[in-house]
Coordinates of C-alpha atoms in Angstrom, one line a residue:
M1 CA 0.0 0.0 0.0
F2 CA 1.2 3.5 -0.7
G3 CA 0.6 6.4 1.7
K4 CA -0.6 9.7 0.6
R5 CA 2.9 11.1 0.5
S6 CA 4.0 8.2 -1.7
C7 CA 1.0 8.7 -4.0
K8 CA 1.9 12.4 -4.4
T9 CA 5.5 11.6 -5.1
L10 CA 4.5 8.9 -7.8
A11 CA 2.1 11.4 -9.4
L12 CA 4.8 14.0 -9.5
A13 CA 7.3 11.6 -11.0
V14 CA 4.8 10.5 -13.7
L15 CA 4.1 14.1 -14.7
T16 CA 8.0 14.8 -14.6
A17 CA 8.5 11.9 -17.0
A18 CA 5.8 13.0 -19.2
I19 CA 7.0 16.6 -19.5
T20 CA 10.6 15.3 -20.0
S21 CA 9.5 13.0 -22.9
G22 CA 7.3 15.7 -24.3
T23 CA 4.1 13.6 -24.2
A24 CA 2.3 16.0 -21.8
F25 CA 2.2 18.7 -24.6
A26 CA -0.3 17.9 -27.3
G27 CA -3.0 19.6 -29.4
N28 CA -4.4 20.0 -32.9
L29 CA -3.3 22.6 -35.5
T30 CA -6.2 23.2 -37.9
V31 CA -5.2 24.6 -41.4
F32 CA -8.0 26.1 -43.3
S33 CA -7.4 26.5 -47.0
T34 CA -9.1 28.0 -50.0
S35 CA -8.0 27.8 -53.7
D36 CA -9.0 29.4 -57.0
I37 CA -11.3 31.9 -55.5
H38 CA -11.4 33.8 -58.7
G39 CA -12.9 37.0 -57.4
S40 CA -15.9 35.3 -55.5
I41 CA -16.4 37.4 -52.3
I42 CA -20.1 37.2 -51.6
G43 CA -22.5 34.4 -52.4
W44 CA -23.6 35.8 -55.8
N45 CA -23.3 34.5 -59.3
Y46 CA -22.7 37.6 -61.5
F47 CA -23.3 35.7 -64.6
T48 CA -26.7 34.4 -63.7
A49 CA -27.6 37.3 -61.3
Q50 CA -28.6 34.8 -58.8
P51 CA -27.5 33.8 -55.2
A52 CA -24.9 31.1 -55.2
D53 CA -23.1 28.9 -52.6
V54 CA -19.7 30.5 -53.3
G55 CA -17.3 33.1 -51.9
L56 CA -15.1 34.4 -49.1
A57 CA -18.1 35.7 -47.1
K58 CA -19.2 32.2 -46.5
I59 CA -15.7 31.0 -45.9
S60 CA -15.5 33.7 -43.2
T61 CA -18.6 32.4 -41.5
I62 CA -17.0 28.9 -41.1
I63 CA -13.7 30.2 -39.9
K64 CA -15.2 32.6 -37.3
E65 CA -17.1 29.8 -35.9
A66 CA -14.2 27.6 -35.7
R67 CA -12.2 30.2 -34.0
S68 CA -14.9 30.8 -31.5
Q69 CA -14.9 27.0 -30.7
K70 CA -11.2 26.5 -30.6
G71 CA -9.9 24.4 -27.8
V72 CA -7.3 25.9 -25.3
N73 CA -4.6 23.5 -26.5
D74 CA -5.2 24.0 -30.2
D75 CA -4.6 26.7 -32.9
I76 CA -5.6 27.7 -36.4
L77 CA -4.0 28.9 -39.6
V78 CA -5.8 30.1 -42.8
V79 CA -4.1 30.1 -46.2
D80 CA -5.0 30.5 -49.9
G81 CA -3.6 28.8 -52.9
G82 CA -4.0 31.5 -55.5
D83 CA -6.0 32.7 -58.6
I84 CA -7.5 35.7 -56.9
L85 CA -7.6 38.6 -59.3
Q86 CA -9.5 37.2 -62.2
G87 CA -12.8 35.2 -62.6
T88 CA -15.7 37.4 -61.8
P89 CA -17.1 40.7 -63.3
L90 CA -16.2 42.3 -59.9
D91 CA -12.5 41.4 -60.6
T92 CA -12.9 42.7 -64.2
Y93 CA -14.5 46.0 -62.7
M94 CA -11.3 46.5 -60.5
V95 CA -9.0 46.0 -63.5
Q96 CA -10.9 48.4 -65.7
H97 CA -11.2 51.1 -63.0
P98 CA -7.7 50.9 -61.2
N99 CA -7.9 54.6 -60.2
E100 CA -11.1 54.1 -58.1
W101 CA -9.5 51.9 -55.5
K102 CA -6.5 51.9 -53.1
T103 CA -6.9 48.4 -51.8
H104 CA -8.3 45.5 -53.7
P105 CA -11.6 44.0 -52.2
M106 CA -10.2 40.5 -52.5
F107 CA -7.2 41.3 -50.3
D108 CA -9.5 43.4 -48.1
A109 CA -11.5 40.3 -47.5
F110 CA -8.4 38.2 -46.9
N111 CA -7.3 40.6 -44.3
T112 CA -10.5 40.9 -42.5
I113 CA -10.8 37.1 -42.2
G114 CA -7.2 37.0 -41.0
Y115 CA -5.4 34.9 -43.7
D116 CA -1.9 34.0 -42.6
A117 CA -0.5 33.2 -46.1
I118 CA -1.6 33.8 -49.7
E119 CA 0.0 32.1 -52.6
L120 CA 0.0 33.7 -56.1
G121 CA -1.7 31.8 -59.0
N122 CA -1.1 32.1 -62.7
H123 CA -4.1 34.4 -63.1
E124 CA -2.4 37.0 -60.9
F125 CA -0.2 37.7 -63.9
N126 CA -3.0 38.5 -66.3
F127 CA -2.7 42.3 -65.9
G128 CA 1.0 43.0 -65.4
L129 CA 3.3 43.4 -62.4
N130 CA 2.3 46.9 -61.7
F131 CA -1.4 45.9 -61.2
L132 CA -0.4 42.8 -59.2
Q133 CA 1.9 44.9 -56.8
K134 CA -1.0 47.4 -56.3
A135 CA -3.4 44.7 -55.5
I136 CA -0.9 43.0 -53.0
G137 CA -0.4 46.5 -51.4
K138 CA 1.3 46.3 -48.0
N139 CA 0.6 42.7 -47.4
K140 CA 3.7 40.7 -46.4
N141 CA 2.1 37.4 -46.3
V142 CA 1.9 36.8 -50.0
L143 CA 4.1 33.9 -51.2
A144 CA 5.7 32.8 -54.5
A145 CA 9.1 31.5 -54.0
N146 CA 9.8 30.4 -57.5
V147 CA 8.8 33.8 -59.2
I148 CA 12.3 35.0 -59.8
D149 CA 13.5 38.7 -60.4
D150 CA 15.4 38.8 -63.7
K151 CA 18.0 41.2 -62.3
T152 CA 18.6 40.0 -58.7
G153 CA 18.1 36.2 -59.4
K154 CA 16.1 36.1 -56.2
T155 CA 12.4 35.8 -55.4
W156 CA 10.5 38.8 -56.7
K157 CA 10.4 41.7 -54.2
G158 CA 6.6 41.8 -54.3
V159 CA 6.3 38.4 -52.4
Q160 CA 8.0 36.2 -49.9
P161 CA 9.5 32.7 -50.5
Y162 CA 8.0 31.4 -47.2
L163 CA 6.8 32.4 -43.7
L164 CA 7.7 31.3 -40.3
K165 CA 4.6 31.5 -38.1
T166 CA 4.3 30.8 -34.5
V167 CA 1.2 29.0 -33.1
N168 CA 0.3 28.0 -29.6
I169 CA -0.2 24.3 -28.8
D170 CA -0.9 23.2 -25.3
G171 CA 0.6 26.5 -24.0
E172 CA 3.9 26.0 -26.0
K173 CA 5.0 28.0 -29.0
V174 CA 5.4 25.9 -32.2
K175 CA 7.0 27.3 -35.3
V176 CA 5.3 26.5 -38.5
G177 CA 7.0 27.1 -41.8
I178 CA 4.8 27.9 -44.9
I179 CA 6.3 27.6 -48.3
G180 CA 4.4 28.8 -51.4
T181 CA 5.2 28.4 -55.1
D182 CA 3.4 29.1 -58.5
T183 CA 3.1 26.9 -61.5
P184 CA 6.2 27.5 -63.7
A185 CA 4.0 27.0 -66.8
I186 CA 2.7 30.6 -66.7
P187 CA 4.7 31.4 -70.0
M188 CA 2.4 28.8 -71.7
F189 CA -0.7 30.9 -70.9
E190 CA 0.4 34.4 -70.5
D191 CA 1.6 37.2 -72.7
P192 CA 5.3 37.9 -72.0
S193 CA 4.6 41.7 -71.4
H194 CA 2.4 40.6 -68.3
Y195 CA 5.4 39.2 -66.4
A196 CA 8.2 41.3 -67.8
G197 CA 10.9 41.6 -65.2
V198 CA 10.4 38.0 -63.7
H199 CA 10.6 34.5 -64.7
F200 CA 9.3 31.2 -63.2
V201 CA 11.5 28.2 -62.2
D202 CA 10.9 24.7 -61.4
Q203 CA 9.0 24.3 -58.1
V204 CA 10.7 21.1 -56.9
P205 CA 14.3 22.4 -56.2
V206 CA 12.9 25.7 -54.8
F207 CA 10.8 23.6 -52.4
R208 CA 13.8 21.6 -51.3
Q209 CA 15.8 24.7 -50.6
C210 CA 13.0 26.4 -48.8
V211 CA 12.6 23.3 -46.5
K212 CA 16.4 23.4 -45.7
E213 CA 16.2 27.0 -44.8
L214 CA 13.2 26.7 -42.7
Q215 CA 14.7 23.7 -40.9
A216 CA 17.8 25.9 -40.2
K217 CA 15.5 28.6 -38.8
G218 CA 14.0 26.3 -36.4
A219 CA 10.7 25.2 -38.0
D220 CA 8.9 22.5 -36.0
I221 CA 6.4 21.9 -38.8
I222 CA 6.5 22.7 -42.5
I223 CA 3.5 23.1 -44.7
G224 CA 3.5 23.6 -48.5
I225 CA 1.3 25.5 -50.8
T226 CA 1.5 25.1 -54.6
H227 CA -0.6 26.8 -57.3
S228 CA -0.4 23.6 -59.3
G229 CA -2.2 20.2 -59.1
V230 CA -1.8 16.6 -59.8
P231 CA -0.6 16.0 -63.3
R232 CA -3.3 15.2 -65.9
D233 CA -3.4 14.2 -69.5
D234 CA -4.4 17.6 -71.0
R235 CA -1.6 19.5 -69.3
S236 CA 2.1 19.3 -69.1
G237 CA 4.0 17.8 -66.1
E238 CA 5.7 21.2 -65.7
E239 CA 2.3 22.8 -65.0
N240 CA 1.2 20.4 -62.3
Q241 CA 4.0 19.3 -60.0
V242 CA 2.2 18.0 -56.8
V243 CA 3.3 14.5 -57.1
D244 CA 7.0 15.5 -57.7
I245 CA 6.9 18.0 -54.8
A246 CA 5.6 15.4 -52.3
K247 CA 8.2 12.9 -53.4
A248 CA 11.0 15.3 -53.1
C249 CA 9.8 16.7 -49.8
P250 CA 8.7 14.1 -47.3
E251 CA 9.3 16.6 -44.6
L252 CA 6.1 18.3 -45.5
S253 CA 3.3 17.7 -43.0
L254 CA 0.6 18.9 -45.5
L255 CA 0.7 20.0 -49.2
I256 CA -2.1 22.4 -50.2
C257 CA -2.7 22.5 -53.9
A258 CA -4.8 24.4 -56.5
H259 CA -5.1 25.3 -60.1
N260 CA -7.0 22.2 -61.4
H261 CA -10.4 23.3 -59.7
V262 CA -10.9 19.9 -58.2
V263 CA -11.6 18.6 -54.7
I264 CA -9.0 16.5 -53.1
D265 CA -9.1 15.2 -49.5
N266 CA -8.9 12.0 -47.3
T267 CA -12.3 10.8 -48.5
S268 CA -11.0 9.7 -51.9
D269 CA -7.7 8.3 -53.6
L270 CA -5.5 10.1 -56.1
T271 CA -4.3 8.7 -59.3
G272 CA -0.8 9.8 -60.4
P273 CA 0.3 10.3 -64.0
D274 CA 1.8 6.9 -64.2
G275 CA -1.5 5.3 -62.8
T276 CA -0.2 4.9 -59.3
I277 CA -3.0 5.0 -56.7
Y278 CA -2.2 7.2 -53.7
Q279 CA -4.7 6.0 -51.1
K280 CA -6.6 8.8 -49.1
S281 CA -4.8 11.3 -51.2
V282 CA -1.4 10.8 -49.3
I283 CA 1.6 11.0 -51.5
N284 CA 5.0 9.7 -50.1
G285 CA 3.6 10.2 -46.7
V286 CA 2.5 13.9 -47.5
P287 CA -1.3 14.5 -47.2
V288 CA -2.7 16.5 -50.1
I289 CA -5.7 18.8 -50.2
E290 CA -7.4 20.9 -52.8
S291 CA -10.7 22.8 -52.3
G292 CA -12.2 23.2 -55.7
K293 CA -12.8 26.8 -57.0
D294 CA -14.9 30.0 -56.3
G295 CA -15.0 29.3 -52.6
K296 CA -17.5 26.5 -53.0
F297 CA -15.4 24.4 -50.6
L298 CA -13.2 25.2 -47.6
G299 CA -10.3 22.8 -47.0
K300 CA -9.9 21.7 -43.4
S301 CA -6.8 19.9 -42.3
V302 CA -6.4 18.9 -38.8
L303 CA -2.8 18.1 -37.8
S304 CA -2.6 16.2 -34.4
I305 CA 0.7 17.0 -32.9
N306 CA 2.6 16.3 -29.7
K307 CA 6.1 16.9 -28.3
Q308 CA 8.3 13.8 -28.1
N309 CA 11.8 13.9 -26.8
G310 CA 11.8 17.7 -27.0
K311 CA 10.5 17.8 -30.7
W312 CA 7.1 18.5 -32.0
K313 CA 5.7 15.6 -34.2
V314 CA 2.7 15.4 -36.4
N315 CA 1.1 12.1 -35.5
H316 CA -2.0 12.2 -37.8
V317 CA -3.5 14.4 -40.4
S318 CA -7.2 14.4 -41.5
T319 CA -8.3 16.4 -44.5
Q320 CA -11.7 17.5 -45.5
A321 CA -13.3 19.7 -48.1
I322 CA -16.3 21.4 -46.4
S323 CA -19.1 22.4 -48.8
M324 CA -20.4 26.0 -48.5
K325 CA -23.9 25.0 -49.5
G326 CA -26.3 26.5 -47.2
V327 CA -23.8 28.6 -45.3
A328 CA -24.7 32.1 -44.6
D329 CA -22.5 35.1 -45.8
D330 CA -20.6 36.9 -43.0
P331 CA -22.3 40.3 -42.8
Q332 CA -19.0 42.0 -42.1
I333 CA -17.6 40.8 -45.4
V334 CA -20.7 41.7 -47.2
K335 CA -20.8 45.1 -46.0
Q336 CA -17.1 45.6 -46.8
V337 CA -17.4 44.7 -50.4
A338 CA -20.9 46.2 -51.0
P339 CA -19.8 49.4 -52.7
W340 CA -17.8 47.4 -55.3
H341 CA -20.6 44.8 -55.6
E342 CA -23.1 47.5 -56.3
K343 CA -20.8 49.2 -58.9
T344 CA -20.3 45.9 -60.6
L345 CA -24.0 45.1 -60.8
K346 CA -24.7 48.6 -62.2
H347 CA -22.0 48.3 -64.8
L348 CA -23.2 44.8 -65.9
Q349 CA -26.7 46.2 -66.7
K350 CA -25.4 48.4 -69.4
V351 CA -27.3 47.5 -72.7
I352 CA -24.9 47.3 -75.7
G353 CA -27.1 45.9 -78.4
K354 CA -30.0 43.5 -79.2
A355 CA -30.4 39.9 -80.3
S356 CA -33.2 39.1 -82.8
A357 CA -33.7 35.6 -81.2
D358 CA -32.2 33.4 -78.5
Y359 CA -28.6 32.2 -78.5
L360 CA -28.6 29.0 -76.3
G361 CA -25.6 27.7 -74.5
A362 CA -26.9 24.3 -73.5
E363 CA -25.1 21.5 -75.4
S364 CA -22.7 24.1 -77.1
N365 CA -19.7 22.1 -75.8
H366 CA -20.4 19.1 -78.0
Q367 CA -22.4 20.2 -81.0
D368 CA -22.4 23.1 -83.5
S369 CA -24.2 26.0 -82.1
A370 CA -25.0 29.6 -82.9
I371 CA -23.4 30.8 -79.6
V372 CA -20.0 29.3 -80.3
D373 CA -20.3 30.4 -84.0
L374 CA -20.8 33.9 -82.7
I375 CA -17.4 33.7 -80.7
N376 CA -15.7 32.3 -83.8
E377 CA -17.3 35.0 -86.1
V378 CA -16.0 37.8 -83.7
Q379 CA -12.6 36.2 -83.8
R380 CA -12.4 36.0 -87.6
H381 CA -13.9 39.5 -87.9
Y382 CA -11.2 41.2 -85.9
A383 CA -8.2 39.0 -86.8
G384 CA -9.1 39.0 -90.4
T385 CA -8.6 35.4 -90.8
Q386 CA -10.1 32.6 -92.9
L387 CA -10.5 30.2 -90.0
S388 CA -11.2 30.4 -86.3
A389 CA -11.1 27.9 -83.3
A390 CA -12.9 28.5 -80.1
A391 CA -14.4 26.5 -77.2
S392 CA -17.6 26.8 -75.2
F393 CA -16.7 28.2 -71.9
N394 CA -20.0 28.4 -70.2
T395 CA -22.9 26.1 -71.3
S396 CA -25.3 27.7 -68.8
Q397 CA -25.0 31.2 -70.4
N398 CA -27.6 32.2 -73.0
I399 CA -28.1 35.4 -74.8
N400 CA -31.8 35.9 -74.9
K401 CA -33.9 37.7 -77.5
G402 CA -34.1 41.4 -76.8
N403 CA -31.6 43.6 -75.1
I404 CA -27.9 42.3 -74.7
T405 CA -26.1 43.6 -71.6
L406 CA -22.6 43.5 -70.5
Q407 CA -23.7 40.8 -68.0
D408 CA -24.7 38.5 -70.9
L409 CA -21.3 38.7 -72.7
S410 CA -19.4 38.6 -69.4
G411 CA -20.9 35.2 -68.7
L412 CA -20.4 34.1 -72.3
Y413 CA -16.7 34.8 -72.3
I414 CA -15.4 34.3 -68.8
Y415 CA -11.6 34.6 -69.4
E416 CA -9.2 37.6 -70.0
N417 CA -8.0 36.1 -73.3
Y418 CA -6.4 38.2 -76.0
L419 CA -6.8 37.3 -79.7
Y420 CA -4.1 36.1 -82.3
G421 CA -4.2 35.5 -85.9
I422 CA -1.6 33.0 -87.1
E423 CA -0.5 31.3 -90.4
I424 CA -0.5 27.6 -90.7
N425 CA -0.5 24.9 -93.4
G426 CA -2.9 22.2 -94.1
A427 CA -1.0 19.6 -92.3
E428 CA -0.9 21.7 -89.2
L429 CA -4.5 22.5 -89.3
R430 CA -5.3 18.7 -89.5
K431 CA -3.0 18.2 -86.4
Y432 CA -4.9 21.0 -84.6
M433 CA -8.1 19.4 -85.3
E434 CA -7.1 15.9 -84.5
H435 CA -5.9 17.2 -81.1
A436 CA -9.2 18.8 -80.5
A437 CA -11.0 15.5 -81.3
K438 CA -9.2 13.9 -78.3
F439 CA -11.1 16.4 -76.0
Y440 CA -14.5 15.8 -77.5
G441 CA -17.1 15.0 -74.8
K442 CA -14.5 15.3 -72.0
S443 CA -14.1 17.8 -69.1
P444 CA -13.1 20.5 -68.9
D445 CA -15.0 22.0 -71.7
Y446 CA -12.4 24.7 -72.4
N447 CA -9.9 22.2 -73.9
Y448 CA -12.3 21.3 -76.9
D449 CA -12.0 23.7 -79.8
M450 CA -14.6 24.0 -82.6
M451 CA -13.4 25.2 -85.9
Q452 CA -15.2 27.6 -88.2
G453 CA -14.3 28.2 -91.9
V454 CA -13.9 24.6 -92.9
D455 CA -16.4 21.7 -93.1
Y456 CA -15.3 18.5 -91.2
T457 CA -16.3 15.3 -89.6
I458 CA -15.1 13.8 -86.4
D459 CA -15.4 9.9 -86.4
L460 CA -14.9 8.8 -82.9
T461 CA -14.9 5.1 -83.9
K462 CA -11.5 5.7 -85.6
P463 CA -8.2 5.5 -83.7
V464 CA -6.8 8.7 -82.0
G465 CA -5.0 10.7 -84.6
Q466 CA -7.2 9.5 -87.4
R467 CA -10.6 10.9 -86.5
I468 CA -10.9 13.9 -88.9
T469 CA -12.3 11.9 -91.8
K470 CA -13.5 14.9 -93.8
L471 CA -11.7 18.2 -94.0
Q472 CA -12.7 20.7 -96.7
Y473 CA -12.3 24.5 -97.3
Q474 CA -14.7 26.0 -99.7
G475 CA -15.8 22.7 -101.0
K476 CA -12.3 21.4 -101.7
E477 CA -10.3 18.9 -99.7
V478 CA -7.6 20.5 -97.5
K479 CA -4.1 19.6 -98.8
D480 CA -1.0 19.5 -96.4
T481 CA 0.6 22.3 -98.4
D482 CA -2.5 24.6 -98.4
T483 CA -1.9 27.9 -96.4
F484 CA -4.5 29.2 -94.0
T485 CA -4.8 32.1 -91.5
L486 CA -6.4 30.9 -88.1
A487 CA -7.7 33.0 -85.2
I488 CA -7.1 31.7 -81.7
N489 CA -6.8 33.0 -78.2
D490 CA -3.6 33.7 -76.4
Y491 CA -4.1 30.7 -74.1
R492 CA -3.8 28.5 -77.1
M493 CA -1.1 30.6 -78.7
N494 CA 1.1 30.2 -75.6
G495 CA 0.7 26.5 -75.5
G496 CA -2.5 26.0 -73.4
S497 CA -4.2 22.5 -73.7
G498 CA -1.2 21.3 -76.0
Y499 CA -2.5 22.7 -79.4
M500 CA 0.8 24.3 -80.2
E501 CA 2.8 21.2 -79.4
A502 CA 0.4 19.1 -81.4
M503 CA 1.1 21.2 -84.5
G504 CA 4.9 20.8 -83.8
Y505 CA 5.5 24.1 -82.3
T506 CA 7.9 23.4 -79.3
N507 CA 11.0 24.7 -77.7
G508 CA 10.0 28.4 -78.2
K509 CA 9.1 27.9 -81.8
K510 CA 6.0 29.9 -82.8
P511 CA 3.8 30.1 -86.0
K512 CA 3.8 33.4 -88.1
V513 CA 1.6 35.9 -86.4
V514 CA -0.6 38.0 -88.8
F515 CA -2.7 39.6 -86.0
D516 CA -2.2 40.5 -82.3
S517 CA -5.0 42.1 -80.5
M518 CA -3.1 43.4 -77.6
R519 CA -0.7 45.3 -79.9
K520 CA -3.6 46.7 -82.0
Y521 CA -6.1 47.5 -79.2
G522 CA -4.2 47.4 -75.9
D523 CA -6.4 46.3 -72.9
D524 CA -9.4 46.7 -75.2
G525 CA -8.0 43.7 -77.3
Q526 CA -9.3 41.2 -74.8
M527 CA -11.9 38.9 -76.3
R528 CA -14.6 39.9 -74.0
S529 CA -14.0 43.6 -75.0
L530 CA -13.9 42.5 -78.7
M531 CA -17.3 40.7 -78.3
I532 CA -18.8 43.8 -76.8
R533 CA -17.4 46.0 -79.5
Y534 CA -18.8 43.6 -82.2
V535 CA -22.3 43.8 -80.8
Q536 CA -22.1 47.5 -80.4
E537 CA -21.0 47.9 -83.9
K538 CA -23.7 45.6 -85.3
G539 CA -26.4 46.9 -83.1
T540 CA -28.6 43.9 -83.6
I541 CA -27.2 40.3 -84.0
T542 CA -29.0 37.3 -85.4
P543 CA -28.1 33.7 -84.3
T544 CA -27.0 31.6 -87.2
C545 CA -25.4 28.2 -87.0
D546 CA -23.6 27.1 -90.1
H547 CA -23.5 23.3 -89.2
N548 CA -20.0 22.9 -90.6
W549 CA -19.2 20.0 -88.6
Q550 CA -20.6 16.7 -87.4
V551 CA -19.6 13.8 -85.1
I552 CA -19.8 10.0 -85.8
K553 CA -19.9 8.0 -82.5

């Protein structure tokens, strides 16, 4: 039997041993993450003019609730994976009226919510470094380690390579390193003038170097954010490096990814580019999470940690993408963005012309339609080309009979693309169209281009590369040696979806340019602006579909 004094001595000895070994200190670090918000702040769809389960205001509601319920032994971090400044008409309004604002409403919302780290996405470079620097403002928590200044050879001065944050777990300070990198494939999508002064390097060696530096600075836990995703068939490995980063950096306790607009968490497995199945979305011991787009989901990663032998260790990580469906907007965020929201709504209601009948978006991603023919007609009109290739970006957007507003065209052409006219031969045209045929009926829709100016048949019963069974220009079979001018957007021109590579334009080789909308019109050379200009010039437009292509299944 132990006496009272012996029991007290034993209890003290057990506590001392626990403290010495570190097992007395334990708690949860919750990392909330968003990705590809694309200008969605409040729960509103600017294209349909209807409420929607999207946006930072809903994200804020969940995070506020989590902070109010946080355990005394736990702590919270909030991070974003990039693609912030492009995507909604609100974002477009800010670009078109830069003198009206001092702080960008997206960063205002981030700061009000209390984001700890914000990674740049590829769309942050749509409008040039000066615009990006103004949007970032005085924020010192913006990351992009692999965006390198051409002059200094170091990370661009507008951002940080990583952060070292201190959180409190069970009364103890824990140092958390946060590394952020952007996809180095930006030159494939973007006009060089928009990133003049910087270049983009491979993420993997940059991540490795940052891990070493953070370890040297005493980081107990290291988290990665990359604006890239898991490699996929329609995009190059350089663009999506999540698998390579995780394999090269097993020290990461969590890898937050973006760019591909998908949901990734522990509830499902991941498939790598080589067919490898990564159970519960864990690659090389590194948990991976992505939270879709537009703030439809909020990533929640719970890192259960404790102190062992004087060092903090992550024992378990659970990841979950939380749907914002039914979540109320945070009134604080709504009030904050209200002036810009109202200005955007007013701007979108401007009438620019009329439609004599309905243009329907439904099924325009897999059959010839008047609405995609309109896009192609606008491209041919301004580029002065024989042919044009375009995709259906938004099948839910119609242009109804009657007045056409800016909102209608903003919903139809949702990207900040510029327009090019290029010269190609018949063989290259066929390669372009065979490449397009590979995307027929597959997601995402923006990969599948429909050609106007030629008559053709896609036979899906044929092998890949042999599916264009009819290809005629003005009633004559296209020969390999024929020469054509073709209108395409800058995403395609810079390599997006692999069309340039399919035609044989690699290693910096480009086709002859016969038209460049940016050079001719400046910022007004964006396709959305050209669509608006076209309607304004015509006054009234009439839906016509030339039925120049068909599919055999």
